[in-house]
CSV table of C-alpha atoms (C1' of nucleotides) in Angstrom, one decimal:
chain,number,residue,atom,x,y,z
V,1,MET,CA,10.0,-12.8,-23.1
V,2,THR,CA,8.4,-12.4,-26.5
V,3,GLU,CA,8.5,-8.9,-28.0
V,4,ARG,CA,10.3,-7.1,-25.3
V,5,ASP,CA,13.6,-5.5,-25.9
V,6,GLY,CA,15.3,-6.5,-22.7
V,7,GLY,CA,13.7,-9.9,-22.7
V,8,ARG,CA,11.8,-9.2,-19.5
V,9,ARG,CA,9.5,-6.6,-18.0
V,10,ASP,CA,10.7,-4.2,-15.5
V,11,LEU,CA,11.0,-5.6,-12.0
V,12,ALA,CA,9.5,-2.6,-10.4
V,13,ALA,CA,6.5,-2.7,-12.7
V,14,MET,CA,5.8,-6.3,-12.0
V,15,LEU,CA,6.4,-6.0,-8.3
V,16,SER,CA,4.2,-3.0,-8.2
V,17,GLN,CA,1.4,-5.0,-9.6
V,18,VAL,CA,1.9,-7.8,-7.1
V,19,MET,CA,2.1,-5.3,-4.2
V,20,ARG,CA,-1.2,-3.8,-5.2
V,21,ALA,CA,-2.9,-7.1,-5.4
V,22,LEU,CA,-1.4,-8.2,-2.1
V,23,GLY,CA,-2.7,-5.0,-0.6
V,24,ALA,CA,-6.2,-5.8,-1.8
V,25,VAL,CA,-5.8,-9.2,-0.2
V,26,GLU,CA,-4.3,-8.2,3.1
V,27,LEU,CA,-5.7,-4.8,4.1
V,28,PRO,CA,-9.2,-6.3,4.7
V,29,VAL,CA,-7.5,-8.8,7.0
V,30,LEU,CA,-5.9,-6.0,9.0
V,31,ASP,CA,-9.3,-4.3,9.2
V,32,ALA,CA,-11.0,-7.4,10.4
V,33,HIS,CA,-8.5,-7.7,13.2
V,34,GLY,CA,-8.8,-4.0,14.1
V,35,VAL,CA,-5.2,-3.2,13.3
V,36,SER,CA,-3.9,-0.5,11.0
V,37,MET,CA,-1.1,-1.3,8.6
V,38,TRP,CA,1.5,0.6,10.5
V,39,GLY,CA,0.1,-0.8,13.7
V,40,TYR,CA,0.7,-4.3,12.4
V,41,VAL,CA,4.1,-3.4,11.2
V,42,VAL,CA,5.0,-2.0,14.6
V,43,LEU,CA,3.7,-5.2,16.3
V,44,THR,CA,5.7,-7.3,13.9
V,45,ALA,CA,8.9,-5.3,14.8
V,46,LEU,CA,8.3,-5.3,18.5
V,47,ARG,CA,7.6,-8.9,18.5
V,48,GLU,CA,11.0,-9.6,17.1
V,49,SER,CA,12.6,-7.4,19.7
V,50,PRO,CA,11.8,-4.5,22.0
V,51,VAL,CA,13.5,-1.2,21.2
V,52,ARG,CA,14.8,1.6,23.3
V,53,THR,CA,13.7,4.7,21.3
V,54,GLN,CA,10.9,5.5,19.0
V,55,ALA,CA,13.3,6.8,16.5
V,56,ALA,CA,15.1,3.4,16.4
V,57,LEU,CA,11.8,1.7,15.8
V,58,ALA,CA,10.8,4.1,13.1
V,59,GLU,CA,14.1,3.5,11.4
V,60,ALA,CA,13.8,-0.2,11.7
V,61,ILE,CA,10.4,-0.3,10.0
V,62,GLY,CA,11.0,2.4,7.5
V,63,ALA,CA,8.5,4.8,9.0
V,64,ASP,CA,8.7,8.5,9.8
V,65,LYS,CA,9.4,9.0,13.5
V,66,THR,CA,7.2,12.0,13.7
V,67,ARG,CA,4.3,10.1,12.2
V,68,ILE,CA,4.3,6.9,14.0
V,69,ILE,CA,3.5,8.6,17.3
V,70,GLY,CA,-0.2,8.4,16.6
V,71,THR,CA,0.1,4.8,15.8
V,72,LEU,CA,2.0,4.1,19.0
V,73,ASP,CA,-0.6,6.1,20.9
V,74,GLU,CA,-3.3,3.8,19.5
V,75,LEU,CA,-1.4,0.6,20.2
V,76,GLN,CA,-0.7,1.7,23.7
V,77,GLU,CA,-4.3,2.7,24.3
V,78,ALA,CA,-5.4,-0.7,23.0
V,79,GLY,CA,-3.0,-2.4,25.4
V,80,LEU,CA,-1.0,-4.0,22.6
V,81,ILE,CA,2.3,-2.4,23.5
V,82,VAL,CA,4.1,-1.1,26.5
V,83,ARG,CA,5.7,2.3,26.2
V,84,GLU,CA,7.6,3.7,29.2
V,85,ARG,CA,10.4,6.0,29.8
V,86,ASP,CA,13.8,4.5,30.0
V,87,PRO,CA,15.0,5.0,33.6
V,88,ALA,CA,18.5,5.3,32.4
V,89,ASP,CA,17.6,8.1,30.0
V,90,ARG,CA,14.4,9.9,30.5
V,91,ARG,CA,14.3,11.2,26.9
V,92,ALA,CA,13.8,7.8,25.5
V,93,ARG,CA,10.9,5.4,25.5
V,94,LEU,CA,11.2,1.7,25.9
V,95,LEU,CA,8.8,-0.1,23.6
V,96,SER,CA,7.7,-3.7,23.8
V,97,ILE,CA,4.8,-5.8,22.9
V,98,THR,CA,2.2,-7.0,25.5
V,99,GLU,CA,0.9,-10.5,25.7
V,100,GLU,CA,-2.3,-9.3,24.2
V,101,GLY,CA,-0.4,-7.6,21.4
V,102,ARG,CA,1.3,-10.8,20.7
V,103,GLU,CA,-2.0,-12.6,20.5
V,104,VAL,CA,-3.5,-10.0,18.2
V,105,HIS,CA,-0.4,-10.2,16.0
V,106,SER,CA,-0.4,-13.9,15.9
V,107,SER,CA,-4.0,-14.3,14.8
V,108,THR,CA,-3.6,-11.6,12.3
V,109,GLN,CA,-0.4,-13.0,10.9
V,110,ALA,CA,-2.0,-16.5,10.7
V,111,ASP,CA,-4.8,-15.2,8.5
V,112,ILE,CA,-2.4,-13.2,6.4
V,113,GLN,CA,0.0,-16.0,5.8
V,114,GLU,CA,-2.9,-18.4,5.1
V,115,LYS,CA,-3.9,-16.2,2.2
V,116,GLU,CA,-0.4,-15.7,1.1
V,117,ASN,CA,0.1,-19.5,1.1
V,118,ARG,CA,-2.8,-19.9,-1.2
V,119,LEU,CA,-1.2,-17.5,-3.6
V,120,LEU,CA,2.1,-19.2,-3.3
V,121,ALA,CA,0.4,-22.5,-4.0
V,122,MET,CA,-0.2,-21.4,-7.6
V,123,LEU,CA,3.5,-21.4,-8.2
V,124,PRO,CA,5.6,-24.5,-9.2
V,125,PRO,CA,7.6,-25.6,-6.1
V,126,ASP,CA,11.0,-24.6,-7.6
V,127,ASP,CA,9.7,-21.1,-8.5
V,128,ARG,CA,8.1,-20.7,-5.1
V,129,ARG,CA,11.3,-21.6,-3.4
V,130,GLY,CA,13.3,-19.3,-5.6
V,131,PHE,CA,10.9,-16.5,-5.1
V,132,LEU,CA,10.9,-16.8,-1.4
V,133,ASN,CA,14.7,-17.1,-1.2
V,134,ALA,CA,15.0,-14.1,-3.4
V,135,ILE,CA,12.7,-11.7,-1.6
V,136,GLU,CA,14.1,-12.9,1.8
V,137,ALA,CA,17.6,-12.0,0.6
V,138,MET,CA,16.7,-8.7,-1.0
V,139,SER,CA,14.5,-7.5,1.8
V,140,ALA,CA,17.2,-8.2,4.3
V,141,LEU,CA,19.5,-5.8,2.7
V,142,PRO,CA,19.6,-2.1,3.8
V,143,ARG,CA,18.3,0.2,1.2
V,144,GLU,CA,21.7,1.9,0.7
V,145,ASP,CA,23.3,-1.4,0.0
V,146,ILE,CA,20.8,-2.1,-2.7
V,147,VAL,CA,21.2,1.3,-4.2
V,148,ALA,CA,25.0,0.9,-4.1
V,149,MET,CA,24.7,-2.5,-5.7
V,150,ALA,CA,22.8,-1.2,-8.6
V,151,GLU,CA,25.6,1.3,-9.4
V,152,PRO,CA,28.1,0.4,-12.1
V,153,PRO,CA,31.2,-1.2,-10.6
V,154,GLY,CA,33.6,1.5,-11.7
V,155,GLY,CA,31.3,4.1,-10.0
V,156,GLY,CA,33.0,3.5,-6.7
V,157,ALA,CA,35.9,5.7,-7.8
V,158,ARG,CA,33.5,8.6,-8.0
V,159,ARG,CA,33.3,8.8,-4.2
Z,1,MET,CA,12.9,-19.4,9.3
Z,2,THR,CA,14.3,-19.4,12.8
Z,3,GLU,CA,12.0,-17.9,15.4
Z,4,ARG,CA,9.0,-17.0,13.3
Z,5,ASP,CA,5.6,-18.6,13.9
Z,6,GLY,CA,4.7,-19.2,10.4
Z,7,GLY,CA,8.2,-20.0,9.4
Z,8,ARG,CA,8.5,-17.1,7.0
Z,9,ARG,CA,8.0,-13.4,7.1
Z,10,ASP,CA,4.9,-11.8,5.5
Z,11,LEU,CA,5.2,-11.5,1.8
Z,12,ALA,CA,3.8,-8.0,1.8
Z,13,ALA,CA,6.3,-6.8,4.3
Z,14,MET,CA,9.2,-8.2,2.4
Z,15,LEU,CA,8.0,-7.0,-0.9
Z,16,SER,CA,7.3,-3.6,0.5
Z,17,GLN,CA,11.0,-3.4,1.5
Z,18,VAL,CA,12.1,-4.5,-1.9
Z,19,MET,CA,9.8,-2.0,-3.7
Z,20,ARG,CA,11.1,0.8,-1.6
Z,21,ALA,CA,14.7,0.0,-2.5
Z,22,LEU,CA,13.8,-0.4,-6.1
Z,23,GLY,CA,12.2,3.0,-6.0
Z,24,ALA,CA,15.4,4.5,-4.7
Z,25,VAL,CA,17.3,2.9,-7.5
Z,26,GLU,CA,14.9,3.7,-10.4
Z,27,LEU,CA,13.3,7.0,-9.7
Z,28,PRO,CA,16.6,8.8,-10.3
Z,29,VAL,CA,16.9,7.0,-13.6
Z,30,LEU,CA,13.5,8.3,-14.6
Z,31,ASP,CA,14.5,11.8,-13.5
Z,32,ALA,CA,17.7,11.6,-15.6
Z,33,HIS,CA,15.7,10.8,-18.6
Z,34,GLY,CA,13.1,13.5,-18.0
Z,35,VAL,CA,10.3,11.1,-17.6
Z,36,SER,CA,7.8,10.9,-14.7
Z,37,MET,CA,6.9,7.5,-13.2
Z,38,TRP,CA,3.5,7.6,-14.6
Z,39,GLY,CA,4.8,8.9,-17.9
Z,40,TYR,CA,7.1,5.9,-18.1
Z,41,VAL,CA,4.3,3.6,-17.2
Z,42,VAL,CA,2.2,5.0,-20.0
Z,43,LEU,CA,5.0,4.8,-22.5
Z,44,THR,CA,5.5,1.1,-21.5
Z,45,ALA,CA,1.9,0.4,-22.0
Z,46,LEU,CA,1.5,2.2,-25.3
Z,47,ARG,CA,4.6,0.6,-26.6
Z,48,GLU,CA,3.0,-2.8,-26.1
Z,49,SER,CA,-0.1,-1.7,-27.9
Z,50,PRO,CA,-2.0,1.5,-28.7
Z,51,VAL,CA,-5.3,2.0,-27.0
Z,52,ARG,CA,-8.6,3.4,-28.1
Z,53,THR,CA,-9.7,5.3,-25.0
Z,54,GLN,CA,-7.9,7.0,-22.0
Z,55,ALA,CA,-10.1,5.0,-19.7
Z,56,ALA,CA,-8.9,1.8,-21.1
Z,57,LEU,CA,-5.3,2.9,-20.8
Z,58,ALA,CA,-5.9,4.0,-17.2
Z,59,GLU,CA,-7.4,0.6,-16.4
Z,60,ALA,CA,-4.6,-1.2,-18.1
Z,61,ILE,CA,-1.9,0.5,-16.0
Z,62,GLY,CA,-3.8,0.7,-12.8
Z,63,ALA,CA,-4.1,4.5,-12.8
Z,64,ASP,CA,-7.0,6.8,-12.2
Z,65,LYS,CA,-8.5,8.0,-15.5
Z,66,THR,CA,-9.1,11.4,-14.1
Z,67,ARG,CA,-5.5,11.8,-13.0
Z,68,ILE,CA,-3.6,10.5,-16.0
Z,69,ILE,CA,-4.8,13.4,-18.1
Z,70,GLY,CA,-2.1,15.7,-16.9
Z,71,THR,CA,0.5,13.0,-17.7
Z,72,LEU,CA,-0.9,12.5,-21.1
Z,73,ASP,CA,-0.9,16.2,-21.7
Z,74,GLU,CA,2.8,16.3,-20.8
Z,75,LEU,CA,3.7,13.3,-23.0
Z,76,GLN,CA,1.8,14.7,-25.9
Z,77,GLU,CA,3.4,18.1,-25.4
Z,78,ALA,CA,6.8,16.4,-25.4
Z,79,GLY,CA,6.0,14.6,-28.6
Z,80,LEU,CA,6.3,11.2,-27.0
Z,81,ILE,CA,2.7,10.1,-27.7
Z,82,VAL,CA,0.0,10.7,-30.3
Z,83,ARG,CA,-3.4,11.5,-28.9
Z,84,GLU,CA,-6.2,12.1,-31.4
Z,85,ARG,CA,-9.9,11.6,-31.6
Z,86,ASP,CA,-11.2,8.4,-32.9
Z,87,PRO,CA,-13.0,9.2,-36.2
Z,88,ALA,CA,-15.3,6.4,-35.5
Z,89,ASP,CA,-16.4,7.8,-32.2
Z,90,ARG,CA,-15.4,11.3,-31.4
Z,91,ARG,CA,-15.8,10.8,-27.7
Z,92,ALA,CA,-12.7,8.6,-27.6
Z,93,ARG,CA,-9.0,9.4,-28.0
Z,94,LEU,CA,-6.7,7.1,-29.9
Z,95,LEU,CA,-3.4,6.9,-28.0
Z,96,SER,CA,-0.1,5.6,-29.4
Z,97,ILE,CA,3.6,6.1,-28.9
Z,98,THR,CA,5.7,8.2,-31.3
Z,99,GLU,CA,9.1,7.1,-32.6
Z,100,GLU,CA,10.7,9.6,-30.2
Z,101,GLY,CA,8.6,8.2,-27.4
Z,102,ARG,CA,9.9,4.8,-28.3
Z,103,GLU,CA,13.5,6.0,-28.2
Z,104,VAL,CA,13.1,7.7,-24.9
Z,105,HIS,CA,11.4,4.6,-23.5
Z,106,SER,CA,14.1,2.3,-24.8
Z,107,SER,CA,17.0,4.2,-23.4
Z,108,THR,CA,15.2,4.6,-20.1
Z,109,GLN,CA,14.4,1.0,-19.9
Z,110,ALA,CA,17.9,0.0,-20.8
Z,111,ASP,CA,19.3,1.9,-17.9
Z,112,ILE,CA,16.6,0.6,-15.5
Z,113,GLN,CA,17.1,-3.0,-16.5
Z,114,GLU,CA,20.8,-2.7,-16.3
Z,115,LYS,CA,20.5,-1.7,-12.7
Z,116,GLU,CA,17.9,-4.4,-12.1
Z,117,ASN,CA,20.2,-6.9,-13.6
Z,118,ARG,CA,22.9,-5.9,-11.2
Z,119,LEU,CA,20.6,-6.6,-8.3
Z,120,LEU,CA,19.5,-9.9,-9.8
Z,121,ALA,CA,23.1,-10.9,-10.2
Z,122,MET,CA,23.3,-11.2,-6.4
Z,123,LEU,CA,20.9,-14.1,-6.5
Z,124,PRO,CA,21.9,-17.7,-7.2
Z,125,PRO,CA,20.8,-18.6,-10.7
Z,126,ASP,CA,18.0,-21.0,-9.5
Z,127,ASP,CA,16.6,-18.4,-7.2
Z,128,ARG,CA,16.8,-15.8,-9.8
Z,129,ARG,CA,14.9,-17.9,-12.3
Z,130,GLY,CA,12.3,-18.8,-9.7
Z,131,PHE,CA,11.9,-15.2,-8.7
Z,132,LEU,CA,11.4,-14.0,-12.2
Z,133,ASN,CA,9.0,-16.7,-13.1
Z,134,ALA,CA,7.0,-16.1,-10.0
Z,135,ILE,CA,6.6,-12.4,-10.4
Z,136,GLU,CA,5.9,-12.7,-14.1
Z,137,ALA,CA,3.1,-15.2,-13.3
Z,138,MET,CA,1.7,-13.2,-10.4
Z,139,SER,CA,1.9,-9.8,-12.1
Z,140,ALA,CA,0.1,-11.2,-15.2
Z,141,LEU,CA,-3.0,-12.0,-13.2
Z,142,PRO,CA,-5.8,-9.5,-12.7
Z,143,ARG,CA,-6.1,-8.3,-9.2
Z,144,GLU,CA,-9.6,-9.7,-8.8
Z,145,ASP,CA,-8.2,-13.1,-9.6
Z,146,ILE,CA,-5.5,-12.8,-7.0
Z,147,VAL,CA,-8.0,-11.7,-4.4
Z,148,ALA,CA,-10.3,-14.6,-5.3
Z,149,MET,CA,-7.4,-17.0,-5.2
Z,150,ALA,CA,-6.6,-15.9,-1.7
Z,151,GLU,CA,-10.0,-16.8,-0.4
Z,152,PRO,CA,-10.7,-20.2,1.2
Z,153,PRO,CA,-11.9,-22.8,-1.4
Z,154,GLY,CA,-15.3,-23.2,0.3
Z,155,GLY,CA,-15.8,-19.5,0.2
Z,156,GLY,CA,-17.2,-19.8,-3.3
Z,157,ALA,CA,-20.5,-20.9,-2.0
Z,158,ARG,CA,-20.9,-17.5,-0.4
Z,159,ARG,CA,-21.4,-15.9,-3.7
M,1,DA,C1',-36.9,13.1,-30.7
M,2,DC,C1',-35.7,12.1,-26.4
M,3,DA,C1',-33.6,9.4,-22.6
M,4,DT,C1',-29.7,7.2,-21.3
M,5,DA,C1',-25.0,6.0,-21.5
M,6,DT,C1',-20.2,6.9,-22.5
M,7,DA,C1',-15.5,9.5,-22.8
M,8,DA,C1',-12.8,13.2,-21.5
M,9,DT,C1',-12.0,16.8,-18.4
M,10,DA,C1',-11.6,19.6,-14.3
M,11,DC,C1',-11.8,19.7,-9.7
M,12,DG,C1',-13.1,18.7,-4.7
M,13,DC,C1',-12.5,16.0,-0.4
M,14,DG,C1',-10.1,13.4,2.7
M,15,DC,C1',-6.2,10.8,3.6
M,16,DT,C1',-1.3,9.5,3.6
M,17,DC,C1',3.4,10.5,3.4
M,18,DG,C1',8.2,12.7,3.1
M,19,DC,C1',10.2,16.2,5.0
M,20,DT,C1',10.8,20.2,7.8
M,21,DT,C1',10.4,23.2,11.8
M,22,DA,C1',9.7,24.4,16.5
M,23,DT,C1',9.2,23.3,21.3
M,24,DT,C1',10.1,20.9,25.7
M,25,DA,C1',12.7,17.9,28.4
M,26,DT,C1',16.8,15.5,29.1
M,27,DT,C1',21.6,14.1,28.6
M,28,DG,C1',26.5,14.7,27.6
M,29,DT,C1',30.6,17.5,27.0
M,30,DC,C1',33.7,21.1,28.1
C,1,DG,C1',27.2,25.9,34.6
C,2,DA,C1',26.8,26.8,29.7
C,3,DC,C1',26.0,25.0,25.6
C,4,DA,C1',25.4,21.4,22.2
C,5,DA,C1',23.1,17.3,21.2
C,6,DT,C1',19.3,14.1,21.6
C,7,DA,C1',14.4,12.1,22.0
C,8,DA,C1',9.7,12.9,21.8
C,9,DT,C1',6.0,15.6,20.2
C,10,DA,C1',3.0,18.5,17.4
C,11,DA,C1',2.1,20.5,13.3
C,12,DG,C1',2.9,22.7,8.7
C,13,DC,C1',3.7,22.2,3.6
C,14,DG,C1',3.3,20.2,-0.7
C,15,DA,C1',2.7,16.2,-3.4
C,16,DG,C1',0.2,12.2,-4.6
C,17,DC,C1',-3.8,9.4,-4.7
C,18,DG,C1',-8.6,7.0,-4.4
C,19,DC,C1',-12.8,8.3,-5.1
C,20,DG,C1',-16.5,11.1,-6.3
C,21,DT,C1',-19.0,14.9,-8.6
C,22,DA,C1',-20.2,17.9,-12.4
C,23,DT,C1',-19.9,19.4,-17.1
C,24,DT,C1',-19.5,19.1,-22.1
C,25,DA,C1',-19.6,16.4,-26.2
C,26,DT,C1',-20.9,12.4,-28.4
C,27,DA,C1',-23.0,7.9,-29.2
C,28,DT,C1',-26.7,4.5,-28.5
C,29,DG,C1',-31.2,2.8,-27.6
C,30,DT,C1',-36.2,3.2,-27.4
DNA sequence: ACATATAATACGCGCTCGCTTATTATTGTC
DNA sequence: GACAATAATAAGCGAGCGCGTATTATATGT
């Protein structure tokens, strides 16, 4: 807010820094729990709700459907997920989390959030609340919505 | 805040979503201005202050010193930066931004921040303020500090 | 003078990822 | 039944990246 033209630094630049630091904090936690990053992301998603196809899961978590197969293989092998053909459509795989997967996810998430809480504790309460509200809101939006939102208002007529 | 164990989603997960969306918003802007992502990052850094060695620049922007050489080559070729040997130590390169580099950076940043402002406008003012304060604070900290902060307080005795 | 350290540079290795293609099995439509 | 579409799967390609190595030039320390 001192010598910058726009009055603030670029969001992406700042967030990129924060993300990198968070990675340094959290990846070792995943390692310690024997879960890969994508494995953890999959567990998180399946914990919220089972899915009917791998493609749907991939889309939900922003992964490439052709690349999560290995991750699913590992999770299935480790007994953390169930992956079976849908009797109603044998092309599809029903994916859900096992009880063990739920436990692994819980303990991992507890450790992760404990560390995150420590970071959040450095912020004044109002800023913390605002920050959490903001990223909750933004992360809940589909990417296309965010892209559209960033366009000039008159840009809609270009469609 | 409904059915989650910890009461909130993982920061890293949410921020990762936001970052991806921001990428979709901002990378085309960089393209339109003929600047690569790392090129823009370098211009941003040199605009704040010149540096004395490429290694120092790389460290400041979180890049790999062996990999930014190509980027520096391009920026120098395009007349956006000055890169000359330090007369006081011929091993080192003095790096600074040119007037043209400043202009390219300014127009790029204006477009980027305009888009970011549109996104920020979706947030209630308090949340926006809190969010910006938070990421400014967090992104200003060295990564090691953040990692250390995430450790349990008693962990210090382990050193 | 010589040993050691430093800065830039080029490049290798292994890994990840976005995207694409091709194949097999299965389902849906005409 | 034929054909198009769909789901999973494997793998290729190119790009990017973290990290490491090696080389050359230069500076510093003994």
